[in-house]
mmCIF file of C-alpha atoms in Angstrom:
data_model
loop_
_atom_site.group_PDB
_atom_site.id
_atom_site.type_symbol
_atom_site.label_atom_id
_atom_site.label_comp_id
_atom_site.label_asym_id
_atom_site.label_seq_id
_atom_site.Cartn_x
_atom_site.Cartn_y
_atom_site.Cartn_z
ATOM 1 C CA MET A 732 69.530 105.651 69.258
ATOM 2 C CA THR A 733 72.093 106.237 71.940
ATOM 3 C CA ILE A 734 75.559 105.697 71.847
ATOM 4 C CA ARG A 735 75.517 102.429 73.986
ATOM 5 C CA GLU A 736 72.695 101.301 72.067
ATOM 6 C CA LYS A 737 74.928 101.543 68.714
ATOM 7 C CA PHE A 738 78.134 99.867 70.616
ATOM 8 C CA GLU A 739 75.213 97.153 71.794
ATOM 9 C CA LYS A 740 74.248 96.402 68.081
ATOM 10 C CA GLU A 741 77.685 96.549 67.083
ATOM 11 C CA GLU A 742 79.082 93.769 69.533
ATOM 12 C CA HIS A 743 76.237 91.629 67.844
ATOM 13 C CA GLU A 744 77.960 92.508 64.367
ATOM 14 C CA ARG A 745 81.324 92.161 65.361
ATOM 15 C CA LEU A 746 81.863 89.718 68.280
ATOM 16 C CA SER A 747 82.312 85.899 68.136
ATOM 17 C CA GLU A 748 78.917 83.965 68.870
ATOM 18 C CA PHE A 749 80.582 82.251 71.821
ATOM 19 C CA ALA A 750 80.968 86.212 73.244
ATOM 20 C CA SER A 751 78.987 87.542 75.478
ATOM 21 C CA LYS A 752 76.734 90.540 74.502
ATOM 22 C CA SER A 753 76.213 93.710 77.045
ATOM 23 C CA ASP A 754 72.630 94.000 76.585
ATOM 24 C CA GLU A 755 71.989 90.263 77.001
ATOM 25 C CA THR A 756 73.302 90.524 80.615
ATOM 26 C CA ARG A 757 71.646 88.830 83.108
ATOM 27 C CA GLY A 758 71.479 92.035 84.980
ATOM 28 C CA ARG A 759 72.285 93.409 88.249
ATOM 29 C CA ASP A 760 71.029 92.876 91.774
ATOM 30 C CA TYR A 761 69.186 95.880 91.891
ATOM 31 C CA GLU A 762 68.083 98.191 89.134
ATOM 32 C CA ASP A 763 70.173 100.953 88.383
ATOM 33 C CA THR A 764 69.749 103.699 85.404
ATOM 34 C CA GLU A 765 70.973 103.222 81.886
ATOM 35 C CA CYS A 766 73.913 105.144 80.798
ATOM 36 C CA ASP A 767 73.299 106.954 77.323
ATOM 37 C CA ILE A 768 77.403 106.169 76.451
ATOM 38 C CA ARG A 769 78.715 103.456 78.099
ATOM 39 C CA THR A 770 77.501 99.638 78.075
ATOM 40 C CA ALA A 771 76.753 97.489 81.227
ATOM 41 C CA TYR A 772 80.417 96.479 81.117
ATOM 42 C CA GLN A 773 81.916 99.576 80.780
ATOM 43 C CA ARG A 774 79.933 100.983 83.124
ATOM 44 C CA ASP A 775 81.378 97.936 85.617
ATOM 45 C CA ARG A 776 84.814 98.366 84.770
ATOM 46 C CA ASP A 777 84.495 102.494 85.646
ATOM 47 C CA LYS A 778 82.970 101.564 89.042
ATOM 48 C CA ILE A 779 85.803 99.268 89.858
ATOM 49 C CA ILE A 780 88.568 101.486 88.894
ATOM 50 C CA HIS A 781 86.880 104.725 91.096
ATOM 51 C CA SER A 782 86.464 102.273 94.069
ATOM 52 C CA LYS A 783 88.271 102.531 97.130
ATOM 53 C CA SER A 784 89.487 98.823 97.027
ATOM 54 C CA PHE A 785 91.132 98.883 93.917
ATOM 55 C CA ARG A 786 93.207 102.016 94.799
ATOM 56 C CA ARG A 787 94.237 100.321 97.818
ATOM 57 C CA MET A 788 95.940 97.249 95.843
ATOM 58 C CA LYS A 789 98.840 99.559 94.898
ATOM 59 C CA HIS A 790 100.116 98.666 98.574
ATOM 60 C CA LYS A 791 99.356 95.282 98.964
ATOM 61 C CA THR A 792 101.825 92.274 98.139
ATOM 62 C CA GLN A 793 101.941 90.151 95.400
ATOM 63 C CA VAL A 794 104.850 88.092 95.976
ATOM 64 C CA PHE A 795 107.964 90.221 98.228
ATOM 65 C CA LEU A 796 106.769 91.606 101.140
ATOM 66 C CA ALA A 797 107.354 95.415 101.361
ATOM 67 C CA PRO A 798 109.920 95.805 98.966
ATOM 68 C CA TYR A 799 112.703 97.984 98.807
ATOM 69 C CA GLY A 800 112.789 99.357 95.155
ATOM 70 C CA ASP A 801 110.101 100.512 92.732
ATOM 71 C CA HIS A 802 109.832 97.952 90.410
ATOM 72 C CA TYR A 803 108.560 94.715 91.992
ATOM 73 C CA ARG A 804 104.827 94.354 91.470
ATOM 74 C CA THR A 805 102.031 94.932 93.589
ATOM 75 C CA ARG A 806 98.606 93.497 93.737
ATOM 76 C CA LEU A 807 97.741 96.450 91.376
ATOM 77 C CA THR A 808 100.603 96.307 89.104
ATOM 78 C CA HIS A 809 99.503 92.550 88.515
ATOM 79 C CA THR A 810 96.143 93.342 88.312
ATOM 80 C CA LEU A 811 97.025 95.795 85.163
ATOM 81 C CA GLU A 812 99.033 93.074 83.831
ATOM 82 C CA VAL A 813 96.528 90.868 83.592
ATOM 83 C CA ALA A 814 93.802 93.185 82.607
ATOM 84 C CA GLN A 815 96.723 94.089 79.321
ATOM 85 C CA LEU A 816 96.780 89.912 79.006
ATOM 86 C CA ALA A 817 93.545 89.745 78.990
ATOM 87 C CA ARG A 818 92.581 92.137 76.663
ATOM 88 C CA THR A 819 94.989 90.887 74.254
ATOM 89 C CA ILE A 820 93.711 87.515 73.952
ATOM 90 C CA ALA A 821 89.478 88.873 73.487
ATOM 91 C CA LYS A 822 90.310 91.423 71.366
ATOM 92 C CA ALA A 823 91.936 88.712 68.989
ATOM 93 C CA ILE A 824 89.499 86.158 69.130
ATOM 94 C CA ARG A 825 86.465 88.533 69.546
ATOM 95 C CA ALA A 826 85.458 87.928 73.105
ATOM 96 C CA ASN A 827 83.710 91.022 74.904
ATOM 97 C CA GLU A 828 86.788 93.050 75.661
ATOM 98 C CA ASP A 829 84.613 95.160 78.605
ATOM 99 C CA LEU A 830 83.612 92.143 80.208
ATOM 100 C CA THR A 831 86.978 90.899 79.990
ATOM 101 C CA GLU A 832 88.775 93.925 81.235
ATOM 102 C CA ALA A 833 85.874 94.526 84.086
ATOM 103 C CA ILE A 834 86.674 91.084 85.363
ATOM 104 C CA ALA A 835 90.514 91.481 85.501
ATOM 105 C CA LEU A 836 90.588 94.730 87.320
ATOM 106 C CA GLY A 837 88.253 92.957 89.771
ATOM 107 C CA HIS A 838 89.503 89.542 90.121
ATOM 108 C CA ASP A 839 91.786 90.340 93.229
ATOM 109 C CA ILE A 840 90.235 93.501 94.722
ATOM 110 C CA GLY A 841 89.514 91.889 97.681
ATOM 111 C CA HIS A 842 93.013 90.355 98.406
ATOM 112 C CA THR A 843 94.130 90.277 101.807
ATOM 113 C CA PRO A 844 97.392 92.166 103.141
ATOM 114 C CA PHE A 845 100.805 90.557 102.746
ATOM 115 C CA GLY A 846 99.981 88.441 99.811
ATOM 116 C CA HIS A 847 98.405 84.871 100.215
ATOM 117 C CA VAL A 848 99.866 84.581 103.808
ATOM 118 C CA GLY A 849 96.747 86.974 104.783
ATOM 119 C CA GLU A 850 94.483 84.350 103.589
ATOM 120 C CA ARG A 851 95.967 81.499 105.490
ATOM 121 C CA THR A 852 95.917 83.518 108.284
ATOM 122 C CA LEU A 853 92.241 84.799 108.333
ATOM 123 C CA THR A 854 91.778 81.013 107.755
ATOM 124 C CA ALA A 855 93.483 79.950 110.780
ATOM 125 C CA CYS A 856 91.734 82.497 112.746
ATOM 126 C CA SER A 857 88.458 82.347 112.145
ATOM 127 C CA GLY A 858 88.384 78.743 111.758
ATOM 128 C CA ARG A 859 86.577 79.132 107.889
ATOM 129 C CA LEU A 860 87.846 78.997 104.595
ATOM 130 C CA PHE A 861 89.202 82.572 103.489
ATOM 131 C CA SER A 862 89.305 82.841 99.771
ATOM 132 C CA HIS A 863 90.416 85.807 98.015
ATOM 133 C CA ASN A 864 88.203 85.502 94.983
ATOM 134 C CA GLU A 865 85.552 85.110 97.373
ATOM 135 C CA GLN A 866 86.487 88.101 99.468
ATOM 136 C CA SER A 867 86.483 89.935 96.062
ATOM 137 C CA VAL A 868 83.110 89.046 95.517
ATOM 138 C CA ARG A 869 81.641 90.371 98.669
ATOM 139 C CA VAL A 870 83.673 93.863 98.208
ATOM 140 C CA VAL A 871 82.026 94.727 94.994
ATOM 141 C CA GLU A 872 78.469 93.337 96.630
ATOM 142 C CA ARG A 873 78.634 94.340 100.118
ATOM 143 C CA ILE A 874 81.499 96.401 101.028
ATOM 144 C CA GLU A 875 82.331 99.142 98.869
ATOM 145 C CA LYS A 876 80.403 102.307 98.746
ATOM 146 C CA ASP A 877 79.411 102.135 102.590
ATOM 147 C CA GLY A 878 78.035 98.940 102.381
ATOM 148 C CA LYS A 879 75.600 99.767 99.547
ATOM 149 C CA GLY A 880 78.348 97.686 96.958
ATOM 150 C CA LEU A 881 78.889 98.249 93.646
ATOM 151 C CA ASN A 882 76.092 96.834 92.029
ATOM 152 C CA LEU A 883 78.052 94.836 89.113
ATOM 153 C CA THR A 884 76.562 92.565 86.556
ATOM 154 C CA TRP A 885 76.183 89.125 87.027
ATOM 155 C CA GLU A 886 78.737 88.372 84.700
ATOM 156 C CA VAL A 887 81.721 90.562 86.233
ATOM 157 C CA ARG A 888 80.914 88.796 89.535
ATOM 158 C CA ASP A 889 80.875 85.434 88.141
ATOM 159 C CA GLY A 890 84.291 85.771 86.451
ATOM 160 C CA ILE A 891 85.516 87.627 89.745
ATOM 161 C CA ARG A 892 84.421 84.595 91.578
ATOM 162 C CA ASN A 893 85.427 81.914 89.408
ATOM 163 C CA HIS A 894 89.349 83.042 88.212
ATOM 164 C CA LYS A 895 91.289 80.371 90.515
ATOM 165 C CA THR A 896 92.598 77.179 88.398
ATOM 166 C CA SER A 897 90.409 74.900 90.052
ATOM 167 C CA LEU A 898 87.201 76.679 89.218
ATOM 168 C CA ASN A 899 84.821 77.488 85.784
ATOM 169 C CA PRO A 900 83.720 80.543 85.244
ATOM 170 C CA SER A 901 80.132 80.782 82.876
ATOM 171 C CA THR A 902 81.568 83.532 80.277
ATOM 172 C CA LEU A 903 84.202 83.019 77.502
ATOM 173 C CA GLU A 904 85.732 86.294 79.119
ATOM 174 C CA GLY A 905 85.769 84.831 82.735
ATOM 175 C CA LYS A 906 87.731 82.042 81.192
ATOM 176 C CA ILE A 907 90.113 84.428 79.222
ATOM 177 C CA VAL A 908 90.899 86.048 82.945
ATOM 178 C CA ARG A 909 91.432 82.839 84.470
ATOM 179 C CA ILE A 910 94.329 82.160 81.926
ATOM 180 C CA ALA A 911 95.535 85.324 81.914
ATOM 181 C CA ASP A 912 95.950 85.645 85.685
ATOM 182 C CA LYS A 913 98.343 82.807 85.566
ATOM 183 C CA ILE A 914 100.189 84.126 82.145
ATOM 184 C CA ALA A 915 100.958 87.026 84.352
ATOM 185 C CA TYR A 916 102.030 85.919 87.647
ATOM 186 C CA VAL A 917 104.373 82.871 86.358
ATOM 187 C CA ASN A 918 106.180 85.962 84.173
ATOM 188 C CA HIS A 919 106.177 88.662 86.175
ATOM 189 C CA ASP A 920 107.573 86.510 89.379
ATOM 190 C CA ILE A 921 109.872 85.225 87.435
ATOM 191 C CA ASP A 922 110.790 88.782 86.520
ATOM 192 C CA ASP A 923 110.715 89.844 90.277
ATOM 193 C CA GLY A 924 112.463 86.955 91.397
ATOM 194 C CA ILE A 925 115.440 87.571 89.324
ATOM 195 C CA ARG A 926 115.624 90.901 90.089
ATOM 196 C CA ALA A 927 116.066 90.002 93.966
ATOM 197 C CA GLY A 928 118.343 87.285 93.143
ATOM 198 C CA VAL A 929 115.948 84.645 94.238
ATOM 199 C CA LEU A 930 115.973 83.031 90.581
ATOM 200 C CA ASN A 931 118.437 82.971 87.552
ATOM 201 C CA GLU A 932 117.298 83.116 84.274
ATOM 202 C CA ASP A 933 119.920 80.423 83.520
ATOM 203 C CA ALA A 934 118.687 77.966 86.115
ATOM 204 C CA LEU A 935 114.945 78.098 85.111
ATOM 205 C CA PRO A 936 113.776 74.489 83.907
ATOM 206 C CA LYS A 937 115.133 73.985 80.172
ATOM 207 C CA GLU A 938 112.437 71.256 79.894
ATOM 208 C CA CYS A 939 109.937 75.005 80.195
ATOM 209 C CA THR A 940 112.240 77.598 78.745
ATOM 210 C CA ASN A 941 112.990 75.426 75.291
ATOM 211 C CA ILE A 942 109.371 75.391 74.783
ATOM 212 C CA LEU A 943 108.220 79.035 76.012
ATOM 213 C CA GLY A 944 111.636 81.242 75.675
ATOM 214 C CA HIS A 945 114.254 82.574 77.392
ATOM 215 C CA SER A 946 113.130 85.788 78.239
ATOM 216 C CA THR A 947 109.638 87.157 79.607
ATOM 217 C CA ARG A 948 108.906 88.997 76.762
ATOM 218 C CA ASP A 949 109.392 86.038 74.788
ATOM 219 C CA ARG A 950 107.518 83.608 77.073
ATOM 220 C CA ILE A 951 104.409 85.627 77.343
ATOM 221 C CA ASN A 952 104.525 85.866 73.250
ATOM 222 C CA THR A 953 104.685 82.092 73.087
ATOM 223 C CA ILE A 954 101.702 81.389 75.145
ATOM 224 C CA ILE A 955 99.364 84.357 74.318
ATOM 225 C CA LEU A 956 100.131 83.019 70.476
ATOM 226 C CA SER A 957 99.058 79.494 71.345
ATOM 227 C CA VAL A 958 96.268 80.625 73.388
ATOM 228 C CA VAL A 959 94.703 82.764 70.466
ATOM 229 C CA GLU A 960 95.577 80.186 68.097
ATOM 230 C CA HIS A 961 93.574 77.529 70.014
ATOM 231 C CA SER A 962 90.886 79.626 71.154
ATOM 232 C CA MET A 963 89.520 80.887 68.172
ATOM 233 C CA ASP A 964 85.943 80.405 67.346
ATOM 234 C CA LYS A 965 85.373 78.146 70.096
ATOM 235 C CA PRO A 966 83.209 78.447 73.555
ATOM 236 C CA VAL A 967 86.432 77.454 75.807
ATOM 237 C CA ILE A 968 90.272 78.813 76.172
ATOM 238 C CA ASP A 969 93.105 76.363 75.448
ATOM 239 C CA MET A 970 96.593 76.287 74.133
ATOM 240 C CA ASP A 971 99.274 73.715 72.886
ATOM 241 C CA PRO A 972 99.279 70.842 75.120
ATOM 242 C CA ASP A 973 103.271 71.466 75.297
ATOM 243 C CA VAL A 974 102.729 75.002 75.907
ATOM 244 C CA LYS A 975 100.185 74.351 78.779
ATOM 245 C CA THR A 976 102.326 71.659 80.326
ATOM 246 C CA ALA A 977 105.502 74.387 80.093
ATOM 247 C CA LEU A 978 103.452 76.606 82.015
ATOM 248 C CA TYR A 979 102.330 74.577 84.567
ATOM 249 C CA ASN A 980 105.766 72.922 85.199
ATOM 250 C CA MET A 981 107.150 76.401 85.394
ATOM 251 C CA ARG A 982 104.339 77.397 87.944
ATOM 252 C CA GLN A 983 105.228 74.334 90.117
ATOM 253 C CA TYR A 984 108.678 75.455 89.705
ATOM 254 C CA LEU A 985 108.012 78.444 91.222
ATOM 255 C CA PHE A 986 106.149 77.195 94.031
ATOM 256 C CA GLU A 987 109.428 75.019 94.954
ATOM 257 C CA ALA A 988 112.106 77.599 93.943
ATOM 258 C CA MET A 989 110.407 80.918 95.331
ATOM 259 C CA TYR A 990 107.246 81.123 97.140
ATOM 260 C CA ALA A 991 108.541 78.557 99.308
ATOM 261 C CA ASN A 992 111.926 80.080 99.273
ATOM 262 C CA PRO A 993 113.076 80.679 103.037
ATOM 263 C CA VAL A 994 114.258 84.471 101.600
ATOM 264 C CA VAL A 995 110.808 85.155 100.506
ATOM 265 C CA LYS A 996 108.838 83.928 103.261
ATOM 266 C CA ALA A 997 111.615 85.365 105.961
ATOM 267 C CA GLU A 998 108.984 88.380 107.081
ATOM 268 C CA GLU A 999 105.681 85.764 106.378
ATOM 269 C CA VAL A 1000 106.046 84.784 109.949
ATOM 270 C CA LYS A 1001 105.977 88.210 111.004
ATOM 271 C CA ALA A 1002 103.204 89.296 108.614
ATOM 272 C CA ALA A 1003 101.122 86.873 110.143
ATOM 273 C CA LYS A 1004 101.434 87.292 113.873
ATOM 274 C CA ILE A 1005 100.624 91.170 113.198
ATOM 275 C CA LEU A 1006 97.534 90.053 111.325
ATOM 276 C CA GLU A 1007 96.667 87.252 113.889
ATOM 277 C CA ILE A 1008 97.064 89.809 116.821
ATOM 278 C CA LEU A 1009 94.945 92.313 114.959
ATOM 279 C CA TYR A 1010 92.313 89.726 114.361
ATOM 280 C CA GLY A 1011 92.298 89.035 118.340
ATOM 281 C CA TYR A 1012 92.125 92.614 119.136
ATOM 282 C CA TYR A 1013 88.901 93.478 116.926
ATOM 283 C CA MET A 1014 87.174 90.413 117.997
ATOM 284 C CA ASP A 1015 87.469 91.757 121.523
ATOM 285 C CA ARG A 1016 86.770 94.890 120.786
ATOM 286 C CA PRO A 1017 84.667 95.458 117.482
ATOM 287 C CA GLU A 1018 83.327 99.027 118.509
ATOM 288 C CA GLU A 1019 86.653 100.410 117.316
ATOM 289 C CA MET A 1020 86.334 99.456 113.710
ATOM 290 C CA PRO A 1021 85.347 102.172 111.278
ATOM 291 C CA ASN A 1022 82.007 102.732 111.058
ATOM 292 C CA GLU A 1023 81.128 101.269 107.984
ATOM 293 C CA PHE A 1024 81.944 97.971 109.633
ATOM 294 C CA LYS A 1025 80.243 98.704 113.031
ATOM 295 C CA LEU A 1026 77.015 99.396 110.784
ATOM 296 C CA MET A 1027 77.085 95.874 109.030
ATOM 297 C CA LEU A 1028 77.476 94.483 112.658
ATOM 298 C CA ASN A 1029 74.163 96.620 113.743
ATOM 299 C CA GLU A 1030 72.765 95.151 110.413
ATOM 300 C CA GLY A 1031 72.856 91.668 111.557
ATOM 301 C CA GLU A 1032 76.030 90.492 110.320
ATOM 302 C CA ASP A 1033 77.800 87.599 111.986
ATOM 303 C CA LYS A 1034 81.449 89.487 114.028
ATOM 304 C CA VAL A 1035 83.942 86.648 112.527
ATOM 305 C CA THR A 1036 82.733 87.618 108.768
ATOM 306 C CA VAL A 1037 82.758 91.729 109.358
ATOM 307 C CA VAL A 1038 86.194 91.471 111.195
ATOM 308 C CA CYS A 1039 87.793 89.836 108.433
ATOM 309 C CA ASP A 1040 86.156 92.057 106.076
ATOM 310 C CA TYR A 1041 88.355 94.875 107.784
ATOM 311 C CA ILE A 1042 91.763 93.287 108.108
ATOM 312 C CA ALA A 1043 91.354 91.758 104.936
ATOM 313 C CA GLY A 1044 90.664 95.460 103.526
ATOM 314 C CA MET A 1045 94.177 96.641 104.743
ATOM 315 C CA THR A 1046 97.269 97.352 102.923
ATOM 316 C CA ASP A 1047 100.375 96.318 104.267
ATOM 317 C CA ASN A 1048 101.293 99.314 105.950
ATOM 318 C CA PHE A 1049 97.918 100.070 107.419
ATOM 319 C CA ALA A 1050 98.284 96.649 109.386
ATOM 320 C CA VAL A 1051 101.842 97.414 110.283
ATOM 321 C CA GLU A 1052 100.454 101.141 111.175
ATOM 322 C CA LYS A 1053 97.493 99.877 113.133
ATOM 323 C CA PHE A 1054 99.647 97.386 115.123
ATOM 324 C CA GLN A 1055 102.497 99.595 115.804
ATOM 325 C CA GLU A 1056 99.572 102.087 117.250
ATOM 326 C CA LEU A 1057 98.128 99.648 119.222
ATOM 327 C CA TYR A 1058 100.739 97.271 120.814
ATOM 328 C CA ILE A 1059 104.510 99.432 120.344
ATOM 329 C CA PRO A 1060 104.927 101.960 122.954
ATOM 330 C CA ARG A 1061 105.807 105.472 121.908
ATOM 331 C CA SER A 1062 108.672 107.696 123.473
ATOM 332 C CA TRP A 1063 107.345 110.076 125.636
ATOM 333 C CA SER A 1064 107.332 113.743 124.954
ATOM 334 C CA ILE A 1065 105.972 116.911 126.611
ATOM 335 C CA VAL A 1066 103.544 118.406 124.574
#
């Protein structure tokens, strides 16, 4: 018996009846050699971590565009916080921690530069709804590894696709990531907002903080404990109704007080314009995209889709640099 097979046997003995078992996966799009040590979901986690798209998230906006300071969250640090919270919940309720971690690490891997303004801009430019969850699935299925994709299991891709509030993942682990995403960004966005001077702890809605707590640590602890208590030995993820109401009211408060705040949104118009101009440029000159994107065009992929793929994969810094290279005159110098 291999180490992997021992792990698979152990899952059936240890995990909840509602947890996903590695040896019962619905499989991958094409056959892949099994690892003697790692289960299918452990391999998926590692494939995501080693991907180029995962590394690029370190230079993609979470809330604050190009923040001056080392302590503001980026799309990558957000992802790591989601993974940590999701693993904590999964371990406590005996869900599959490896599957949970893989979904969490990949859930934002297709996010655009400049945060959600990038999604809105590509939607407006292309005339098609651009959603980062669907793009994340496209990254792992089609774009990564020079068009071969990562060949992840069905369960990981389902969790990535359905992590948004309005959607419903098929697995318990996907449901864990969906709530962990909200717990993470509501709390770390408050923390970043206070650091930026946009929010104030004392000004947060009392009807929320009196239930959740008066610090980031206390709020996360309250929500996680409630989720674990109300989800143990169940096929769904739930929490105390008062805690849930407070969490979602705090989320709504952030939309009004921070995400729509003129200070936070001040640079978004410029960011949107950069992406709009780059979109038009590559629609007119698709031959100037990197080889892997030109190859997709040669294989019959739709030009609008491929141009969106290329722009969505850019980091904030690369988008700005590419715009400067194409449209900002350089000072003349004699070589």
